[in-house]
Amino acid sequence: MALFKKNYDTKSDEELMSLLTHGGQSAFDELYRRYSKPLLNFFYRLLNGDRQKAEDLLQDLFLKIIEKPESFDGNKKFNTWFYTLASNMIKNEYRSRQIRSEHEKETLSTSNEPFELNSESFDKSLFNKRLETELDKMDVEMRTLFDLRFVEEMSVKQIAEIMDCKEGTVKSRLFYLTKQLSKKLMVYKPELN
Amino acid sequence: METISNTDFDRLEKLLKTKRFDELDTAEKEWVKAVLSEAEYIAMVPLYTSLNNDLSYAAIEPTSNTKTALDKAFAAKAKGRGLFQMKMPVYQSVAAALILFFVGFGMNNRRNVETRIVHDTFQVIKYITKPENAVKMAANVPKHAAKRARQLITVPTQHVAPDEISDKVETVSESNPEFARQQEIAMTNIYRVLNEKNGSSIGGDTVLQRMMVTVY
């Protein structure tokens, strides 16, 4: 029987989606294996560490491809299409729960805390903590843009497709975003100020 | 929002990914300073070099509950994917309908084709050379025809009125009215000839023979 067993791990995402459309459980399992962890972390980061909600969104996302696999646009890369769905879910979540305003209230006190750091004691983990705090203050568009570029390490072209805008717009937004962040994060390098 | 040209952005990203500020040559430093400050460049470098592995949010694993719930949903979907739930392109539906139509049309036409009716019974009069012998009708009738109608006629040697003879005709089946009519004609002919030629041979009489033989 091993002769007839399909080797799913060598198939492309698009081939797996085609098999899934015809009811292939193994194709679904392989897609889940590839994307469940990155997408869970994507949701987790954008929801400011709300693990339960991240799991719920992950489940909802995969349910979409179980229920309507034919909605996949074969002209797009699966990766891009899947992250487009995910980022739309995040936007909806932000809208429905107004998570931004809630979180801003929570972080208002912490963002003004003084950082007892100098150039010698530059601590990467604290740098990251500060970065996350700054990211949490951003709107969902910028937050998603940052995540897709610097965590998921997607190309500008892919991000443009996901965010439904021109590549030039993505580049301008990224430049603005990184410049704003760099101004906030310069505090960790006092000798540069 | 501050803008940057596509080419400048690509060049800046390339530098941020590959070089710290102090590694830039003079020309590159000059170019960078035209776009952003030295401090901004230094603060940007970590974003491009080591961020992916550093964020504290990274690397959580999905729980098994999520996969279990999805497997159940998948099984439920597969269960509902029966023969009648299968999606069929419109052209296939139309083709199937046309095939059914033409098959039905063809079958209907075949029914209207004129068919020859072959009677399942016939009469043969073997000989009437000896008046005492009986004239047997339907002597060579096949079995299946014999089932439908079998008839044995005894021809008397003496002059007998047709009324009297009719009592001796045993009719097994009269379900075929055409058969009955032909039988009646034949019998009438036989009795008329017998009455005319009573007691003599009719073997050489061709007219008589013609009258005696009925062909279906």
XYZ file of C-alpha atoms in Angstrom:
409
model
C 0.000 0.000 0.000
C 2.955 2.275 0.591
C 3.359 2.371 -3.152
C 0.058 4.225 -3.483
C 0.524 6.487 -0.510
C 0.829 10.095 -1.583
C 3.815 12.020 -0.373
C 2.088 15.119 0.900
C 5.046 16.881 2.459
C 6.609 17.411 -0.975
C 3.459 18.897 -2.471
C 2.991 22.629 -2.811
C 0.353 24.472 -0.800
C -1.661 25.022 -3.950
C -1.616 21.295 -4.811
C -2.732 20.478 -1.289
C -5.618 22.918 -1.611
C -6.649 21.235 -4.834
C -6.658 17.854 -3.087
C -8.532 19.352 -0.156
C -11.241 20.569 -2.515
C -11.860 16.916 -3.386
C -12.076 15.939 0.247
C -8.498 14.942 1.056
C -8.109 14.689 4.814
C -4.364 14.097 4.494
C -3.996 17.269 2.452
C -5.761 19.187 5.187
C -3.529 17.619 7.847
C -0.437 18.687 5.930
C -1.671 22.274 5.545
C -2.484 22.352 9.228
C 0.987 21.072 10.051
C 2.581 23.803 7.944
C 0.489 26.776 8.962
C -1.091 26.203 12.357
C 1.891 27.302 14.399
C 2.904 30.397 12.384
C -0.685 31.585 12.199
C -1.379 30.926 15.838
C 1.615 33.075 16.694
C 0.525 35.696 14.196
C -2.856 35.936 15.934
C -1.236 35.720 19.345
C 1.057 38.657 18.706
C -1.582 40.823 17.102
C -3.997 40.108 19.926
C -1.403 41.186 22.472
C -0.914 37.745 23.900
C -4.529 36.636 24.175
C -3.888 32.953 23.659
C -7.479 31.766 23.934
C -8.671 34.221 21.323
C -5.742 33.333 19.102
C -6.718 29.650 19.264
C -10.312 30.544 18.424
C -9.282 32.568 15.408
C -6.941 29.816 14.257
C -9.804 27.326 14.426
C -12.136 29.678 12.564
C -9.518 30.235 9.892
C -9.034 26.528 9.191
C -12.792 26.003 9.296
C -13.035 28.401 6.384
C -10.917 26.148 4.190
C -12.803 23.061 5.336
C -16.187 24.572 4.595
C -15.321 26.436 1.420
C -12.037 25.228 -0.050
C -13.234 26.335 -3.487
C -13.049 29.964 -2.335
C -9.259 29.750 -2.732
C -8.215 31.895 -5.669
C -5.856 29.719 -7.691
C -4.200 32.796 -9.203
C -2.795 33.761 -5.813
C -0.203 32.026 -3.731
C -1.867 30.069 -0.949
C 0.391 31.640 1.640
C -0.668 35.139 0.598
C -4.334 34.229 0.383
C -4.302 32.558 3.798
C -2.636 35.497 5.493
C -5.105 37.833 3.821
C -7.907 35.894 5.502
C -6.039 35.990 8.787
C -5.372 39.719 8.666
C -9.010 40.388 7.817
C -10.035 38.340 10.833
C -7.725 40.400 12.972
C -9.213 43.630 11.661
C -12.706 42.357 12.416
C -11.623 41.344 15.875
C -10.160 44.778 16.518
C -13.347 46.405 15.336
C -15.729 44.195 17.262
C -13.965 44.194 20.569
C -12.262 47.565 20.336
C -9.255 45.836 21.678
C -7.075 48.763 20.909
C -8.761 51.204 23.247
C -8.962 48.624 26.003
C -5.325 47.815 25.720
C -4.285 51.428 25.576
C -5.956 51.981 28.929
C -4.057 49.035 30.342
C -0.688 50.124 28.996
C -1.058 53.828 29.694
C 0.611 53.525 33.038
C 3.394 51.179 31.924
C 4.399 53.190 28.850
C 5.544 56.081 30.995
C 7.733 53.971 33.180
C 11.328 55.160 33.190
C 13.861 52.734 31.775
C 16.948 52.340 33.890
C 19.199 51.475 31.006
C 22.434 52.664 29.603
C 24.518 51.628 26.672
C 26.415 48.991 28.635
C 23.365 47.316 30.099
C 21.504 47.209 26.881
C 19.233 44.253 27.318
C 17.774 42.615 24.319
C 14.806 41.200 26.123
C 13.907 44.619 27.508
C 14.386 46.076 24.059
C 11.893 43.567 22.739
C 9.520 44.280 25.577
C 9.658 47.952 24.770
C 9.208 47.218 21.093
C 6.095 45.179 21.816
C 4.743 47.986 23.923
C 5.274 50.426 21.060
C 3.722 48.018 18.592
C 0.685 47.619 20.793
C 0.069 51.327 20.519
C -0.126 51.205 16.769
C -3.277 50.788 14.773
C -4.139 47.393 13.381
C -2.928 48.219 9.858
C 0.556 49.197 11.025
C 0.699 46.350 13.504
C -0.167 43.840 10.802
C 2.291 45.426 8.392
C 5.080 45.177 10.939
C 4.294 41.548 11.708
C 4.111 40.465 8.094
C 7.397 42.149 7.248
C 9.583 41.562 10.278
C 8.174 38.404 11.838
C 6.690 36.480 8.943
C 9.412 37.957 6.723
C 7.187 38.322 3.706
C 8.170 40.216 0.589
C 6.813 43.674 -0.122
C 4.904 42.218 -3.063
C 3.150 39.642 -0.879
C 2.289 42.241 1.733
C 0.853 44.473 -0.980
C -1.434 41.637 -2.057
C -2.496 40.845 1.488
C -3.171 44.461 2.377
C -4.669 45.178 -1.017
C -2.497 48.166 -1.872
C 0.415 49.098 -4.125
C 3.992 48.026 -3.411
C 5.054 51.671 -3.253
C 2.469 52.294 -0.548
C 3.787 49.343 1.453
C 7.329 50.667 1.204
C 6.307 54.152 2.296
C 4.355 52.734 5.236
C 7.252 50.504 6.229
C 9.678 53.395 6.097
C 7.375 55.539 8.209
C 6.769 52.685 10.621
C 10.424 51.824 11.151
C 11.388 55.479 11.498
C 8.725 56.027 14.162
C 9.823 52.904 16.000
C 13.473 53.834 15.816
C 12.742 57.179 17.457
C 10.980 55.397 20.327
C 13.662 52.769 20.689
C 16.630 55.134 20.634
C 16.226 55.486 24.380
C 18.132 52.217 24.707
C 21.158 53.803 23.172
C 21.545 56.983 25.218
C 24.873 57.855 23.691
C 23.120 58.284 20.361
C 20.727 60.925 21.608
C 3.517 60.327 6.341
C 7.120 60.495 5.241
C 7.702 59.083 1.826
C 10.633 57.377 0.182
C 11.173 56.291 -3.368
C 11.069 52.602 -4.207
C 14.738 52.457 -5.108
C 15.813 54.331 -1.980
C 13.723 52.013 0.186
C 15.222 48.906 -1.401
C 18.750 50.271 -0.972
C 18.121 51.259 2.628
C 16.680 47.843 3.496
C 19.656 46.130 1.920
C 22.047 48.188 4.025
C 20.033 47.665 7.209
C 20.063 43.901 6.704
C 23.776 43.645 5.989
C 25.676 46.427 7.733
C 25.755 48.236 11.023
C 26.264 51.973 10.819
C 29.973 51.822 11.592
C 30.419 49.286 8.782
C 29.096 51.650 6.147
C 31.636 53.329 3.889
C 31.757 57.063 3.550
C 29.512 57.271 0.519
C 26.928 55.007 2.137
C 27.007 57.027 5.347
C 26.418 60.189 3.389
C 23.523 58.622 1.570
C 21.979 57.230 4.787
C 22.223 60.583 6.523
C 20.288 62.136 3.677
C 17.422 59.738 4.362
C 17.495 59.404 8.168
C 19.688 60.120 11.135
C 22.511 57.924 12.404
C 20.532 57.141 15.563
C 17.495 56.099 13.595
C 19.624 53.843 11.423
C 21.180 52.185 14.468
C 17.784 51.647 16.073
C 16.407 50.166 12.864
C 19.138 47.557 12.419
C 17.783 45.106 15.075
C 14.393 45.140 13.378
C 15.982 43.798 10.216
C 18.559 41.450 11.664
C 17.349 39.527 14.664
C 13.771 40.375 15.395
C 12.157 37.154 14.205
C 13.771 35.056 16.914
C 13.670 37.630 19.648
C 10.070 38.583 20.224
C 8.786 37.119 23.455
C 5.434 36.351 21.812
C 7.029 33.885 19.429
C 6.723 30.117 19.480
C 3.565 28.963 21.128
C 2.074 25.690 19.947
C -1.572 25.103 19.073
C -3.397 22.829 21.497
C -4.661 19.423 20.457
C -8.239 20.585 21.083
C -8.084 22.818 18.040
C -7.021 19.995 15.753
C -9.602 17.625 17.250
C -12.388 20.121 16.647
C -11.212 20.667 13.080
C -11.021 16.925 12.426
C -14.620 16.580 13.590
C -15.681 19.414 11.320
C -13.847 17.793 8.430
C -15.489 14.417 9.077
C -18.918 16.069 9.220
C -18.247 17.794 5.912
C -17.019 14.572 4.311
C -20.128 12.740 5.539
C -22.360 15.256 3.827
C -20.415 14.933 0.601
C -22.646 12.157 -0.769
C -23.650 11.332 -4.316
C -26.423 13.888 -4.389
C -24.303 16.599 -2.809
C -21.658 16.357 -5.522
C -21.426 19.420 -7.632
C -21.840 18.851 -11.335
C -20.960 21.358 -14.037
C -23.943 22.729 -15.942
C -22.715 21.339 -19.261
C -22.713 17.818 -17.797
C -26.283 18.198 -16.583
C -27.365 19.438 -20.016
C -25.516 16.601 -21.773
C -27.159 14.013 -19.507
C -30.598 15.484 -20.187
C -30.004 15.443 -23.958
C -28.821 11.834 -23.884
C -31.913 10.783 -21.952
C -34.128 12.699 -24.369
C -32.656 11.076 -27.482
C -32.692 7.599 -25.966
C -36.367 8.025 -25.121
C -37.105 9.467 -28.549
C -35.366 6.541 -30.249
C -37.272 3.983 -28.207
C -40.549 5.669 -29.032
C -39.783 5.629 -32.780
C -38.964 1.954 -32.692
C -42.439 1.203 -31.394
C -43.991 2.909 -34.430
C -42.125 0.763 -36.974
C -44.624 -1.347 -38.891
C -44.252 -4.945 -37.939
C -45.393 -7.968 -39.847
C -47.796 -10.100 -37.958
C -47.022 -13.713 -38.330
C -49.882 -15.938 -37.388
C -48.961 -18.618 -35.038
C -51.342 -21.157 -36.454
C -51.806 -22.537 -39.935
C -53.705 -25.333 -41.535
C -52.372 -28.118 -43.630
C -54.577 -30.674 -45.217
C -52.339 -33.587 -45.880
C -54.519 -35.706 -48.078
C -58.090 -36.497 -48.660
C -57.548 -39.516 -50.841
C -59.346 -41.811 -48.443
C -62.616 -40.491 -47.222
C -62.433 -42.580 -44.069
C -59.292 -40.806 -42.971
C -59.719 -37.781 -40.991
C -58.614 -34.409 -42.210
C -56.316 -33.201 -39.612
C -55.971 -29.520 -39.195
C -52.971 -27.919 -37.740
C -51.019 -31.141 -37.977
C -47.705 -29.406 -38.009
C -48.524 -26.637 -35.671
C -45.524 -25.807 -33.492
C -45.768 -26.404 -29.809
C -46.106 -22.792 -28.835
C -48.859 -22.323 -31.407
C -50.525 -25.502 -30.312
C -50.801 -24.142 -26.864
C -52.929 -21.335 -28.130
C -55.154 -23.245 -30.433
C -55.425 -26.893 -31.182
C -58.097 -28.338 -33.340
C -58.949 -31.799 -34.453
C -61.477 -32.214 -37.162
C -63.015 -35.546 -38.031
C -64.367 -35.670 -41.530
C -67.237 -38.138 -42.023
C -67.365 -40.410 -45.101
C -71.039 -40.054 -45.675
C -73.018 -37.027 -46.583
C -73.490 -35.024 -43.467
C -75.083 -31.718 -43.000
C -72.761 -28.935 -41.823
C -74.878 -28.502 -38.720
C -74.224 -32.067 -37.642
C -70.525 -31.897 -38.349
C -70.057 -28.840 -36.273
C -70.825 -30.905 -33.170
C -67.797 -33.065 -33.880
C -65.389 -30.221 -34.147
C -63.501 -29.928 -30.968
C -62.313 -26.481 -30.364
C -59.714 -26.210 -27.707
C -59.270 -22.502 -27.920
C -61.178 -19.836 -29.687
C -59.263 -16.976 -28.348
C -58.123 -15.975 -31.833
C -61.139 -14.678 -33.778
C -59.234 -14.600 -37.046
C -58.351 -18.214 -36.603
C -61.960 -19.074 -35.938
C -63.104 -17.293 -39.074
C -60.523 -19.014 -41.256
C -61.486 -22.308 -39.707
C -65.104 -21.714 -40.508
C -64.324 -20.889 -44.153
C -62.148 -23.959 -44.524
C -64.742 -26.229 -43.016
C -67.439 -24.871 -45.258
C -65.299 -25.569 -48.320
C -64.488 -29.075 -47.182
C -68.086 -30.032 -46.567
C -69.251 -28.576 -49.831
C -66.670 -30.586 -51.801
C -67.352 -33.719 -49.839
C -71.037 -33.454 -50.527
C -70.376 -33.078 -54.240
C -67.755 -35.855 -54.544
C -68.932 -38.185 -51.885
C -67.349 -41.657 -52.110
C -64.834 -40.910 -54.867
C -61.181 -39.891 -54.894
C -60.381 -36.213 -55.169
C -56.636 -36.693 -55.567
C -56.572 -35.584 -59.188
C -58.953 -32.720 -58.807
C -56.760 -29.611 -58.684
C -59.627 -27.260 -58.285
C -60.717 -29.167 -55.276
C -57.241 -29.201 -53.857
C -56.947 -25.467 -54.320
C -60.130 -24.991 -52.473
C -59.076 -27.316 -49.729
C -55.801 -25.608 -48.966
C -55.770 -22.431 -47.100
C -52.533 -20.640 -46.717
C -52.008 -18.045 -44.171
